[in-house]
Amino acid sequence: MGIFEFTVGQPPMTYLVSAINNNKYKVIEMLFTQNKTLMATAFLACTAQTVIADAADRVASSESTSRRMLEEVVVSAQKVEQSSQDVPISLTAVSGDFMREVGATGLQDIAPYIPNVRFSSDTDPALAQINIRGFGSNPLNSAFDSSVGFVQDEVFFNRPSYYNEAMFDIARVEVLRGPQGTLFGKNTIAGVFNVTTKGPTEELAADFRINKTDPDEVSYEAGVGGMVTDWFGVRVAAQDISRDGQLHNQFLNRQDDEHEQNAQRLKLLFLPSENISVELMGVTSETSANYWGLQLMNLDEGTSAFLENYDPDIEGDPYNFKGSYDQSGFLDKTSDTLSMKTDWDIGPVGVLNNLNMVLVLADTELTIDSLVDLDTSPADLAALAVVSDYEQQSAELRFTGTADSLFGIGAGVEFVLGAYVFDSRFSQRTQITAGSDFGAYLTTDDALQLVSGQTSVSSGGLLGGLNLAGIGLISDITGAVIGEDYLQLDYLLNVDAQAIFAQMTWALTEQLIVTPGIRFSREHKVADASGKGVCQTAALGTPCLMELALSAEDYDERGLSRKETDVSPKLSLQYYLNSDTNVFLTYARGYKSGGFNASSFGGEDLGFEPEEAATIEAGFKGEFFDNTLRLNAAVYQTQFDNLQVLAFNGAFFDVTNAASAISRGLEMDFMWLTPFEPLSIAGSLGLLDAKYDSYPNAPAPVTSGLNANQDLSGKRIAFAPEQSASITPTLTLPIFGLAMRASVDYLYQGNQFTDGDLDPNSYLEGFSQISARISLGSWDQRWALTLGGSNLTDEKVLNQVLDTVFFPGSYNARQKSGRKVFASLSFAW
């Protein structure tokens, strides 16, 4: 199987390649046979032209020669800083400089440049779904731990919402594909985003950037810091983003994805001695948004007739950036993080040439308060209010060191040995409240279909035969009679976990290196979960209408408990063909912990089991032509067992273990400083074949009836584009003593399903987008003025299509951002 990966380095990018087992030729042949036209085009294009970072950033010139060279890309993917070319795993590293160059304000903006990585939304400030190699966790049920780990400044964050936090003052982002359980622990079963921000520098340094985007969006980012004395340094950074959004709510006459975010970070560096450093960091972020940016799609005749009573212009076109909600939805999110990192260079100890100790302590809190229009329509049917609070404390102690050999064998040893402790508390209250038009809704066929589970009924709804002509009167009467009527779900989860881990890099010879690793983990979860209907009619023995409509039942489960232990091993073999080229073969295992459903309507089957994955990948990393071409590639195969999946329950998604799956693929990336000195070319390519190995009782599309099942064994997995590619040529030329840099990005993402039941309505064709930038500034990048844009051809693309709650057979769609153009001005000194 094959995989090619693309790496964006410190100032620039880098690229990595990995190849896999004895079946690699068979798998590659299979992938290319299935997709030969696109594959041939993409591959030839990749080897012909690409660029992602400017030439100046990637060039290291010697004083005695004008020969250009690629800069080394330093990463911390193995808990120590080393060249990305020496890491025997499939990774991509994106520099902060590149993020600023393309106008990126979050991780979602760089995902298109990374093979086999997909973000579900580029506008949602809370519900981030990230898939690597086809696997990720749907955030619509908060019981799900993330399949893709998020680490920032050596702190692991266990909630997916942290992915949407402000990304500013970034030094680099490393994307590690495949299970990373040995060094990063649980919930990294699909991969890891490892983010490093800037710290105090030896000399005073500052940078500032303002970015103005049309449609209306303005962002500011600034950072300043340095060593104040020989023993004390500081860096302060901040970001402010204000966006009007592109989705217009015609009912409320407002932009429903309007978004404001501001964040600040303070780093204090203390050097009490020559070999000890202590870094204190505090980060705070606040986000507010109109919420939640969905559009109705494929409205049937009956649904349209009902909704036209509230908005005569209602329609189901998901590509026009128009919605119609009666509820003024909002989201307020705040996060605060404190951390301390102590680094002690102990020095030589016994047979060790050097020993280093690192201790990382962290405390973080995340609160989210949201209200959304659950029916996403102009009728006042139901409002969904969710309030959650998350707290986490963690500590990691690790030792690293080197020795000349292991028991006198080999040419050198490096090791990492550590322990990790984690404790978290998560609480959430969810309320689904009936609106003033809910009684009128009960006269519709949609209501009867929702309750009966049949999608072909037609008998005048639950209230039977009432004419829509009197819909306004019905709303007035039933609204007064129903009064307050809501379903309330409460969820509390406490987690404590401990782990010890070790990894050793052992050079058996100067060319052959073996890297074994292992992690022992223990986790204990305790949860309370309850649901109840609250209404004025309950005293009369009449069921609450919202509870009835959603087929919910009262339940109260306390002290739910589960204990898990896990062993995650890793083994890599790496062989250096020469000083610039190596091949590797890696086996790794990871797991994602089990838990308890946070959105159950009936309290049944609350628990779900842990998910496990084992991967094998083979790779190649090389630099050629006097270090002007860097080419990295890999092939892989990953087997998932006890796959955690979501089944639509009428309003949310229940978590179950229902499947095993297998993912095979190929990734490639490269960077080339061409013989034509002004031109640099970079690119990436990903091929993905992710399928359910066994999934006999999968949820069926709503057209088969609510709660119907189907067999998806052998079928594709949702959110798994078959191909992804990026090509970026960059041209750097002198103009009047200044540097002019021009780049064009061609970005492609293949066809895919965006709902777990593989509903044909959720199928998205492959699409391509073009972005471009031109900048003028000083050669040392002290200042630059940039004009650019993304999706310049204004491609109409959907990010996701999901079933609606109250209108069976209709859908909610989220549209990707349309054309954007921007101007930015940056200064650095």
mmCIF file with all atom_site columns, N, CA and C in Angstrom, residues 413-469:
data_model
loop_
_atom_site.group_PDB
_atom_site.id
_atom_site.type_symbol
_atom_site.label_atom_id
_atom_site.label_alt_id
_atom_site.label_comp_id
_atom_site.label_asym_id
_atom_site.label_entity_id
_atom_site.label_seq_id
_atom_site.pdbx_PDB_ins_code
_atom_site.Cartn_x
_atom_site.Cartn_y
_atom_site.Cartn_z
_atom_site.occupancy
_atom_site.B_iso_or_equiv
_atom_site.pdbx_formal_charge
_atom_site.auth_seq_id
_atom_site.auth_comp_id
_atom_site.auth_asym_id
_atom_site.auth_atom_id
_atom_site.pdbx_PDB_model_num
ATOM 1   N N  . VAL A 1 413 ? 22.964  4.952  21.228 1.00 0.00 ? 413 VAL A N  1
ATOM 2   C CA . VAL A 1 413 ? 21.600  4.770  21.719 1.00 0.00 ? 413 VAL A CA 1
ATOM 3   C C  . VAL A 1 413 ? 21.051  6.113  22.177 1.00 0.00 ? 413 VAL A C  1
ATOM 4   N N  . GLU A 1 414 ? 19.791  6.383  21.819 1.00 0.00 ? 414 GLU A N  1
ATOM 5   C CA . GLU A 1 414 ? 19.033  7.501  22.367 1.00 0.00 ? 414 GLU A CA 1
ATOM 6   C C  . GLU A 1 414 ? 17.751  6.937  22.973 1.00 0.00 ? 414 GLU A C  1
ATOM 7   N N  . PHE A 1 415 ? 17.296  7.495  24.084 1.00 0.00 ? 415 PHE A N  1
ATOM 8   C CA . PHE A 1 415 ? 16.102  6.948  24.712 1.00 0.00 ? 415 PHE A CA 1
ATOM 9   C C  . PHE A 1 415 ? 15.205  8.049  25.262 1.00 0.00 ? 415 PHE A C  1
ATOM 10  N N  . VAL A 1 416 ? 13.926  7.702  25.392 1.00 0.00 ? 416 VAL A N  1
ATOM 11  C CA . VAL A 1 416 ? 12.924  8.534  26.056 1.00 0.00 ? 416 VAL A CA 1
ATOM 12  C C  . VAL A 1 416 ? 12.206  7.636  27.051 1.00 0.00 ? 416 VAL A C  1
ATOM 13  N N  . LEU A 1 417 ? 12.116  8.076  28.296 1.00 0.00 ? 417 LEU A N  1
ATOM 14  C CA . LEU A 1 417 ? 11.468  7.304  29.354 1.00 0.00 ? 417 LEU A CA 1
ATOM 15  C C  . LEU A 1 417 ? 10.620  8.262  30.168 1.00 0.00 ? 417 LEU A C  1
ATOM 16  N N  . GLY A 1 418 ? 9.327   7.927  30.400 1.00 0.00 ? 418 GLY A N  1
ATOM 17  C CA . GLY A 1 418 ? 8.506   8.893  31.112 1.00 0.00 ? 418 GLY A CA 1
ATOM 18  C C  . GLY A 1 418 ? 7.271   8.310  31.758 1.00 0.00 ? 418 GLY A C  1
ATOM 19  N N  . ALA A 1 419 ? 6.569   9.188  32.472 1.00 0.00 ? 419 ALA A N  1
ATOM 20  C CA . ALA A 1 419 ? 5.312   8.853  33.138 1.00 0.00 ? 419 ALA A CA 1
ATOM 21  C C  . ALA A 1 419 ? 4.341   10.005 32.924 1.00 0.00 ? 419 ALA A C  1
ATOM 22  N N  . TYR A 1 420 ? 3.046   9.652  32.862 1.00 0.00 ? 420 TYR A N  1
ATOM 23  C CA . TYR A 1 420 ? 2.014   10.645 32.552 1.00 0.00 ? 420 TYR A CA 1
ATOM 24  C C  . TYR A 1 420 ? 0.820   10.428 33.470 1.00 0.00 ? 420 TYR A C  1
ATOM 25  N N  . VAL A 1 421 ? 0.268   11.525 33.990 1.00 0.00 ? 421 VAL A N  1
ATOM 26  C CA . VAL A 1 421 ? -0.912  11.486 34.856 1.00 0.00 ? 421 VAL A CA 1
ATOM 27  C C  . VAL A 1 421 ? -1.914  12.497 34.311 1.00 0.00 ? 421 VAL A C  1
ATOM 28  N N  . PHE A 1 422 ? -3.191  12.070 34.271 1.00 0.00 ? 422 PHE A N  1
ATOM 29  C CA . PHE A 1 422 ? -4.239  12.895 33.653 1.00 0.00 ? 422 PHE A CA 1
ATOM 30  C C  . PHE A 1 422 ? -5.505  12.796 34.490 1.00 0.00 ? 422 PHE A C  1
ATOM 31  N N  . ASP A 1 423 ? -6.178  13.928 34.696 1.00 0.00 ? 423 ASP A N  1
ATOM 32  C CA . ASP A 1 423 ? -7.434  13.954 35.435 1.00 0.00 ? 423 ASP A CA 1
ATOM 33  C C  . ASP A 1 423 ? -8.343  14.997 34.790 1.00 0.00 ? 423 ASP A C  1
ATOM 34  N N  . SER A 1 424 ? -9.609  14.633 34.545 1.00 0.00 ? 424 SER A N  1
ATOM 35  C CA . SER A 1 424 ? -10.524 15.580 33.915 1.00 0.00 ? 424 SER A CA 1
ATOM 36  C C  . SER A 1 424 ? -11.932 15.400 34.444 1.00 0.00 ? 424 SER A C  1
ATOM 37  N N  . ARG A 1 425 ? -12.725 16.475 34.313 1.00 0.00 ? 425 ARG A N  1
ATOM 38  C CA . ARG A 1 425 ? -14.131 16.482 34.679 1.00 0.00 ? 425 ARG A CA 1
ATOM 39  C C  . ARG A 1 425 ? -14.900 17.210 33.583 1.00 0.00 ? 425 ARG A C  1
ATOM 40  N N  . PHE A 1 426 ? -15.972 16.580 33.119 1.00 0.00 ? 426 PHE A N  1
ATOM 41  C CA . PHE A 1 426 ? -16.796 17.164 32.063 1.00 0.00 ? 426 PHE A CA 1
ATOM 42  C C  . PHE A 1 426 ? -18.255 17.098 32.475 1.00 0.00 ? 426 PHE A C  1
ATOM 43  N N  . SER A 1 427 ? -18.930 18.229 32.417 1.00 0.00 ? 427 SER A N  1
ATOM 44  C CA . SER A 1 427 ? -20.366 18.263 32.715 1.00 0.00 ? 427 SER A CA 1
ATOM 45  C C  . SER A 1 427 ? -21.090 18.957 31.572 1.00 0.00 ? 427 SER A C  1
ATOM 46  N N  . GLN A 1 428 ? -22.299 18.463 31.298 1.00 0.00 ? 428 GLN A N  1
ATOM 47  C CA . GLN A 1 428 ? -23.073 19.027 30.194 1.00 0.00 ? 428 GLN A CA 1
ATOM 48  C C  . GLN A 1 428 ? -24.562 18.913 30.491 1.00 0.00 ? 428 GLN A C  1
ATOM 49  N N  . ARG A 1 429 ? -25.284 19.995 30.241 1.00 0.00 ? 429 ARG A N  1
ATOM 50  C CA . ARG A 1 429 ? -26.749 19.983 30.314 1.00 0.00 ? 429 ARG A CA 1
ATOM 51  C C  . ARG A 1 429 ? -27.295 20.368 28.941 1.00 0.00 ? 429 ARG A C  1
ATOM 52  N N  . THR A 1 430 ? -28.189 19.513 28.442 1.00 0.00 ? 430 THR A N  1
ATOM 53  C CA . THR A 1 430 ? -28.805 19.719 27.135 1.00 0.00 ? 430 THR A CA 1
ATOM 54  C C  . THR A 1 430 ? -30.301 19.837 27.309 1.00 0.00 ? 430 THR A C  1
ATOM 55  N N  . GLN A 1 431 ? -30.892 20.874 26.706 1.00 0.00 ? 431 GLN A N  1
ATOM 56  C CA . GLN A 1 431 ? -32.340 21.037 26.740 1.00 0.00 ? 431 GLN A CA 1
ATOM 57  C C  . GLN A 1 431 ? -32.870 21.227 25.329 1.00 0.00 ? 431 GLN A C  1
ATOM 58  N N  . ILE A 1 432 ? -33.889 20.421 24.988 1.00 0.00 ? 432 ILE A N  1
ATOM 59  C CA . ILE A 1 432 ? -34.579 20.571 23.711 1.00 0.00 ? 432 ILE A CA 1
ATOM 60  C C  . ILE A 1 432 ? -35.987 21.047 24.046 1.00 0.00 ? 432 ILE A C  1
ATOM 61  N N  . THR A 1 433 ? -36.285 22.307 23.723 1.00 0.00 ? 433 THR A N  1
ATOM 62  C CA . THR A 1 433 ? -37.513 22.964 24.170 1.00 0.00 ? 433 THR A CA 1
ATOM 63  C C  . THR A 1 433 ? -38.468 23.156 23.008 1.00 0.00 ? 433 THR A C  1
ATOM 64  N N  . ALA A 1 434 ? -39.718 22.748 23.202 1.00 0.00 ? 434 ALA A N  1
ATOM 65  C CA . ALA A 1 434 ? -40.740 22.930 22.174 1.00 0.00 ? 434 ALA A CA 1
ATOM 66  C C  . ALA A 1 434 ? -41.043 24.407 21.995 1.00 0.00 ? 434 ALA A C  1
ATOM 67  N N  . GLY A 1 435 ? -41.185 24.826 20.742 1.00 0.00 ? 435 GLY A N  1
ATOM 68  C CA . GLY A 1 435 ? -41.512 26.212 20.435 1.00 0.00 ? 435 GLY A CA 1
ATOM 69  C C  . GLY A 1 435 ? -43.001 26.422 20.274 1.00 0.00 ? 435 GLY A C  1
ATOM 70  N N  . SER A 1 436 ? -43.385 27.657 19.999 1.00 0.00 ? 436 SER A N  1
ATOM 71  C CA . SER A 1 436 ? -44.804 28.013 19.916 1.00 0.00 ? 436 SER A CA 1
ATOM 72  C C  . SER A 1 436 ? -45.501 27.383 18.723 1.00 0.00 ? 436 SER A C  1
ATOM 73  N N  . ASP A 1 437 ? -44.745 26.949 17.709 1.00 0.00 ? 437 ASP A N  1
ATOM 74  C CA . ASP A 1 437 ? -45.348 26.327 16.519 1.00 0.00 ? 437 ASP A CA 1
ATOM 75  C C  . ASP A 1 437 ? -45.273 24.806 16.566 1.00 0.00 ? 437 ASP A C  1
ATOM 76  N N  . PHE A 1 438 ? -44.857 24.250 17.703 1.00 0.00 ? 438 PHE A N  1
ATOM 77  C CA . PHE A 1 438 ? -44.688 22.805 17.762 1.00 0.00 ? 438 PHE A CA 1
ATOM 78  C C  . PHE A 1 438 ? -46.038 22.080 17.646 1.00 0.00 ? 438 PHE A C  1
ATOM 79  N N  . GLY A 1 439 ? -47.067 22.664 18.208 1.00 0.00 ? 439 GLY A N  1
ATOM 80  C CA . GLY A 1 439 ? -48.383 22.051 18.083 1.00 0.00 ? 439 GLY A CA 1
ATOM 81  C C  . GLY A 1 439 ? -48.839 21.995 16.637 1.00 0.00 ? 439 GLY A C  1
ATOM 82  N N  . ALA A 1 440 ? -48.592 23.061 15.899 1.00 0.00 ? 440 ALA A N  1
ATOM 83  C CA . ALA A 1 440 ? -48.949 23.063 14.486 1.00 0.00 ? 440 ALA A CA 1
ATOM 84  C C  . ALA A 1 440 ? -48.141 22.018 13.721 1.00 0.00 ? 440 ALA A C  1
ATOM 85  N N  . TYR A 1 441 ? -46.890 21.836 14.123 1.00 0.00 ? 441 TYR A N  1
ATOM 86  C CA . TYR A 1 441 ? -46.051 20.821 13.470 1.00 0.00 ? 441 TYR A CA 1
ATOM 87  C C  . TYR A 1 441 ? -46.658 19.429 13.628 1.00 0.00 ? 441 TYR A C  1
ATOM 88  N N  . LEU A 1 442 ? -47.342 19.189 14.750 1.00 0.00 ? 442 LEU A N  1
ATOM 89  C CA . LEU A 1 442 ? -47.914 17.867 14.998 1.00 0.00 ? 442 LEU A CA 1
ATOM 90  C C  . LEU A 1 442 ? -49.031 17.526 14.018 1.00 0.00 ? 442 LEU A C  1
ATOM 91  N N  . THR A 1 443 ? -49.494 18.521 13.235 1.00 0.00 ? 443 THR A N  1
ATOM 92  C CA . THR A 1 443 ? -50.507 18.255 12.213 1.00 0.00 ? 443 THR A CA 1
ATOM 93  C C  . THR A 1 443 ? -49.891 17.767 10.910 1.00 0.00 ? 443 THR A C  1
ATOM 94  N N  . THR A 1 444 ? -48.578 17.707 10.836 1.00 0.00 ? 444 THR A N  1
ATOM 95  C CA . THR A 1 444 ? -47.916 17.387 9.571  1.00 0.00 ? 444 THR A CA 1
ATOM 96  C C  . THR A 1 444 ? -47.568 15.914 9.469  1.00 0.00 ? 444 THR A C  1
ATOM 97  N N  . ASP A 1 445 ? -47.405 15.474 8.218  1.00 0.00 ? 445 ASP A N  1
ATOM 98  C CA . ASP A 1 445 ? -46.956 14.098 7.997  1.00 0.00 ? 445 ASP A CA 1
ATOM 99  C C  . ASP A 1 445 ? -45.554 13.890 8.542  1.00 0.00 ? 445 ASP A C  1
ATOM 100 N N  . ASP A 1 446 ? -44.738 14.937 8.527  1.00 0.00 ? 446 ASP A N  1
ATOM 101 C CA . ASP A 1 446 ? -43.384 14.809 9.072  1.00 0.00 ? 446 ASP A CA 1
ATOM 102 C C  . ASP A 1 446 ? -43.430 14.362 10.521 1.00 0.00 ? 446 ASP A C  1
ATOM 103 N N  . ALA A 1 447 ? -44.349 14.909 11.296 1.00 0.00 ? 447 ALA A N  1
ATOM 104 C CA . ALA A 1 447 ? -44.451 14.549 12.715 1.00 0.00 ? 447 ALA A CA 1
ATOM 105 C C  . ALA A 1 447 ? -44.821 13.082 12.878 1.00 0.00 ? 447 ALA A C  1
ATOM 106 N N  . LEU A 1 448 ? -45.765 12.616 12.085 1.00 0.00 ? 448 LEU A N  1
ATOM 107 C CA . LEU A 1 448 ? -46.174 11.218 12.179 1.00 0.00 ? 448 LEU A CA 1
ATOM 108 C C  . LEU A 1 448 ? -45.040 10.293 11.735 1.00 0.00 ? 448 LEU A C  1
ATOM 109 N N  . GLN A 1 449 ? -44.316 10.699 10.713 1.00 0.00 ? 449 GLN A N  1
ATOM 110 C CA . GLN A 1 449 ? -43.177 9.897  10.260 1.00 0.00 ? 449 GLN A CA 1
ATOM 111 C C  . GLN A 1 449 ? -42.113 9.815  11.349 1.00 0.00 ? 449 GLN A C  1
ATOM 112 N N  . LEU A 1 450 ? -41.859 10.932 12.023 1.00 0.00 ? 450 LEU A N  1
ATOM 113 C CA . LEU A 1 450 ? -40.835 10.954 13.061 1.00 0.00 ? 450 LEU A CA 1
ATOM 114 C C  . LEU A 1 450 ? -41.173 10.010 14.199 1.00 0.00 ? 450 LEU A C  1
ATOM 115 N N  . VAL A 1 451 ? -42.416 10.018 14.642 1.00 0.00 ? 451 VAL A N  1
ATOM 116 C CA . VAL A 1 451 ? -42.819 9.205  15.784 1.00 0.00 ? 451 VAL A CA 1
ATOM 117 C C  . VAL A 1 451 ? -43.004 7.740  15.398 1.00 0.00 ? 451 VAL A C  1
ATOM 118 N N  . SER A 1 452 ? -43.582 7.497  14.211 1.00 0.00 ? 452 SER A N  1
ATOM 119 C CA . SER A 1 452 ? -43.877 6.124  13.809 1.00 0.00 ? 452 SER A CA 1
ATOM 120 C C  . SER A 1 452 ? -42.654 5.393  13.284 1.00 0.00 ? 452 SER A C  1
ATOM 121 N N  . GLY A 1 453 ? -41.635 6.159  12.830 1.00 0.00 ? 453 GLY A N  1
ATOM 122 C CA . GLY A 1 453 ? -40.468 5.527  12.239 1.00 0.00 ? 453 GLY A CA 1
ATOM 123 C C  . GLY A 1 453 ? -40.668 5.148  10.791 1.00 0.00 ? 453 GLY A C  1
ATOM 124 N N  . GLN A 1 454 ? -41.820 5.481  10.209 1.00 0.00 ? 454 GLN A N  1
ATOM 125 C CA . GLN A 1 454 ? -42.098 5.195  8.800  1.00 0.00 ? 454 GLN A CA 1
ATOM 126 C C  . GLN A 1 454 ? -42.028 6.489  8.004  1.00 0.00 ? 454 GLN A C  1
ATOM 127 N N  . THR A 1 455 ? -41.452 6.431  6.827  1.00 0.00 ? 455 THR A N  1
ATOM 128 C CA . THR A 1 455 ? -41.253 7.649  6.035  1.00 0.00 ? 455 THR A CA 1
ATOM 129 C C  . THR A 1 455 ? -42.231 7.762  4.875  1.00 0.00 ? 455 THR A C  1
ATOM 130 N N  . SER A 1 456 ? -43.232 6.896  4.817  1.00 0.00 ? 456 SER A N  1
ATOM 131 C CA . SER A 1 456 ? -44.172 6.932  3.688  1.00 0.00 ? 456 SER A CA 1
ATOM 132 C C  . SER A 1 456 ? -45.609 7.166  4.129  1.00 0.00 ? 456 SER A C  1
ATOM 133 N N  . VAL A 1 457 ? -45.816 7.554  5.399  1.00 0.00 ? 457 VAL A N  1
ATOM 134 C CA . VAL A 1 457 ? -47.172 7.769  5.897  1.00 0.00 ? 457 VAL A CA 1
ATOM 135 C C  . VAL A 1 457 ? -47.718 9.102  5.394  1.00 0.00 ? 457 VAL A C  1
ATOM 136 N N  . SER A 1 458 ? -49.025 9.235  5.343  1.00 0.00 ? 458 SER A N  1
ATOM 137 C CA . SER A 1 458 ? -49.662 10.484 4.921  1.00 0.00 ? 458 SER A CA 1
ATOM 138 C C  . SER A 1 458 ? -51.089 10.489 5.441  1.00 0.00 ? 458 SER A C  1
ATOM 139 N N  . SER A 1 459 ? -51.266 11.037 6.657  1.00 0.00 ? 459 SER A N  1
ATOM 140 C CA . SER A 1 459 ? -52.604 11.001 7.232  1.00 0.00 ? 459 SER A CA 1
ATOM 141 C C  . SER A 1 459 ? -52.909 12.213 8.092  1.00 0.00 ? 459 SER A C  1
ATOM 142 N N  . GLY A 1 460 ? -52.233 13.314 7.802  1.00 0.00 ? 460 GLY A N  1
ATOM 143 C CA . GLY A 1 460 ? -52.549 14.517 8.547  1.00 0.00 ? 460 GLY A CA 1
ATOM 144 C C  . GLY A 1 460 ? -51.845 14.653 9.873  1.00 0.00 ? 460 GLY A C  1
ATOM 145 N N  . GLY A 1 461 ? -50.755 13.938 10.062 1.00 0.00 ? 461 GLY A N  1
ATOM 146 C CA . GLY A 1 461 ? -49.948 14.122 11.245 1.00 0.00 ? 461 GLY A CA 1
ATOM 147 C C  . GLY A 1 461 ? -50.530 13.468 12.482 1.00 0.00 ? 461 GLY A C  1
ATOM 148 N N  . LEU A 1 462 ? -49.898 13.750 13.634 1.00 0.00 ? 462 LEU A N  1
ATOM 149 C CA . LEU A 1 462 ? -50.333 13.140 14.889 1.00 0.00 ? 462 LEU A CA 1
ATOM 150 C C  . LEU A 1 462 ? -51.725 13.609 15.303 1.00 0.00 ? 462 LEU A C  1
ATOM 151 N N  . LEU A 1 463 ? -52.088 14.850 14.928 1.00 0.00 ? 463 LEU A N  1
ATOM 152 C CA . LEU A 1 463 ? -53.393 15.367 15.294 1.00 0.00 ? 463 LEU A CA 1
ATOM 153 C C  . LEU A 1 463 ? -54.441 15.030 14.250 1.00 0.00 ? 463 LEU A C  1
ATOM 154 N N  . GLY A 1 464 ? -54.002 14.447 13.114 1.00 0.00 ? 464 GLY A N  1
ATOM 155 C CA . GLY A 1 464 ? -54.905 13.835 12.162 1.00 0.00 ? 464 GLY A CA 1
ATOM 156 C C  . GLY A 1 464 ? -55.848 14.749 11.421 1.00 0.00 ? 464 GLY A C  1
ATOM 157 N N  . GLY A 1 465 ? -55.573 15.017 10.171 1.00 0.00 ? 465 GLY A N  1
ATOM 158 C CA . GLY A 1 465 ? -56.527 15.611 9.245  1.00 0.00 ? 465 GLY A CA 1
ATOM 159 C C  . GLY A 1 465 ? -56.774 17.095 9.397  1.00 0.00 ? 465 GLY A C  1
ATOM 160 N N  . LEU A 1 466 ? -56.017 17.822 10.241 1.00 0.00 ? 466 LEU A N  1
ATOM 161 C CA . LEU A 1 466 ? -56.225 19.256 10.359 1.00 0.00 ? 466 LEU A CA 1
ATOM 162 C C  . LEU A 1 466 ? -55.630 19.962 9.154  1.00 0.00 ? 466 LEU A C  1
ATOM 163 N N  . ASN A 1 467 ? -56.330 20.981 8.663  1.00 0.00 ? 467 ASN A N  1
ATOM 164 C CA . ASN A 1 467 ? -55.927 21.640 7.418  1.00 0.00 ? 467 ASN A CA 1
ATOM 165 C C  . ASN A 1 467 ? -54.871 22.684 7.686  1.00 0.00 ? 467 ASN A C  1
ATOM 166 N N  . LEU A 1 468 ? -53.863 22.728 6.794  1.00 0.00 ? 468 LEU A N  1
ATOM 167 C CA . LEU A 1 468 ? -52.790 23.700 6.966  1.00 0.00 ? 468 LEU A CA 1
ATOM 168 C C  . LEU A 1 468 ? -53.274 25.138 6.834  1.00 0.00 ? 468 LEU A C  1
ATOM 169 N N  . ALA A 1 469 ? -54.457 25.338 6.292  1.00 0.00 ? 469 ALA A N  1
ATOM 170 C CA . ALA A 1 469 ? -54.962 26.703 6.132  1.00 0.00 ? 469 ALA A CA 1
ATOM 171 C C  . ALA A 1 469 ? -55.139 27.389 7.483  1.00 0.00 ? 469 ALA A C  1
#
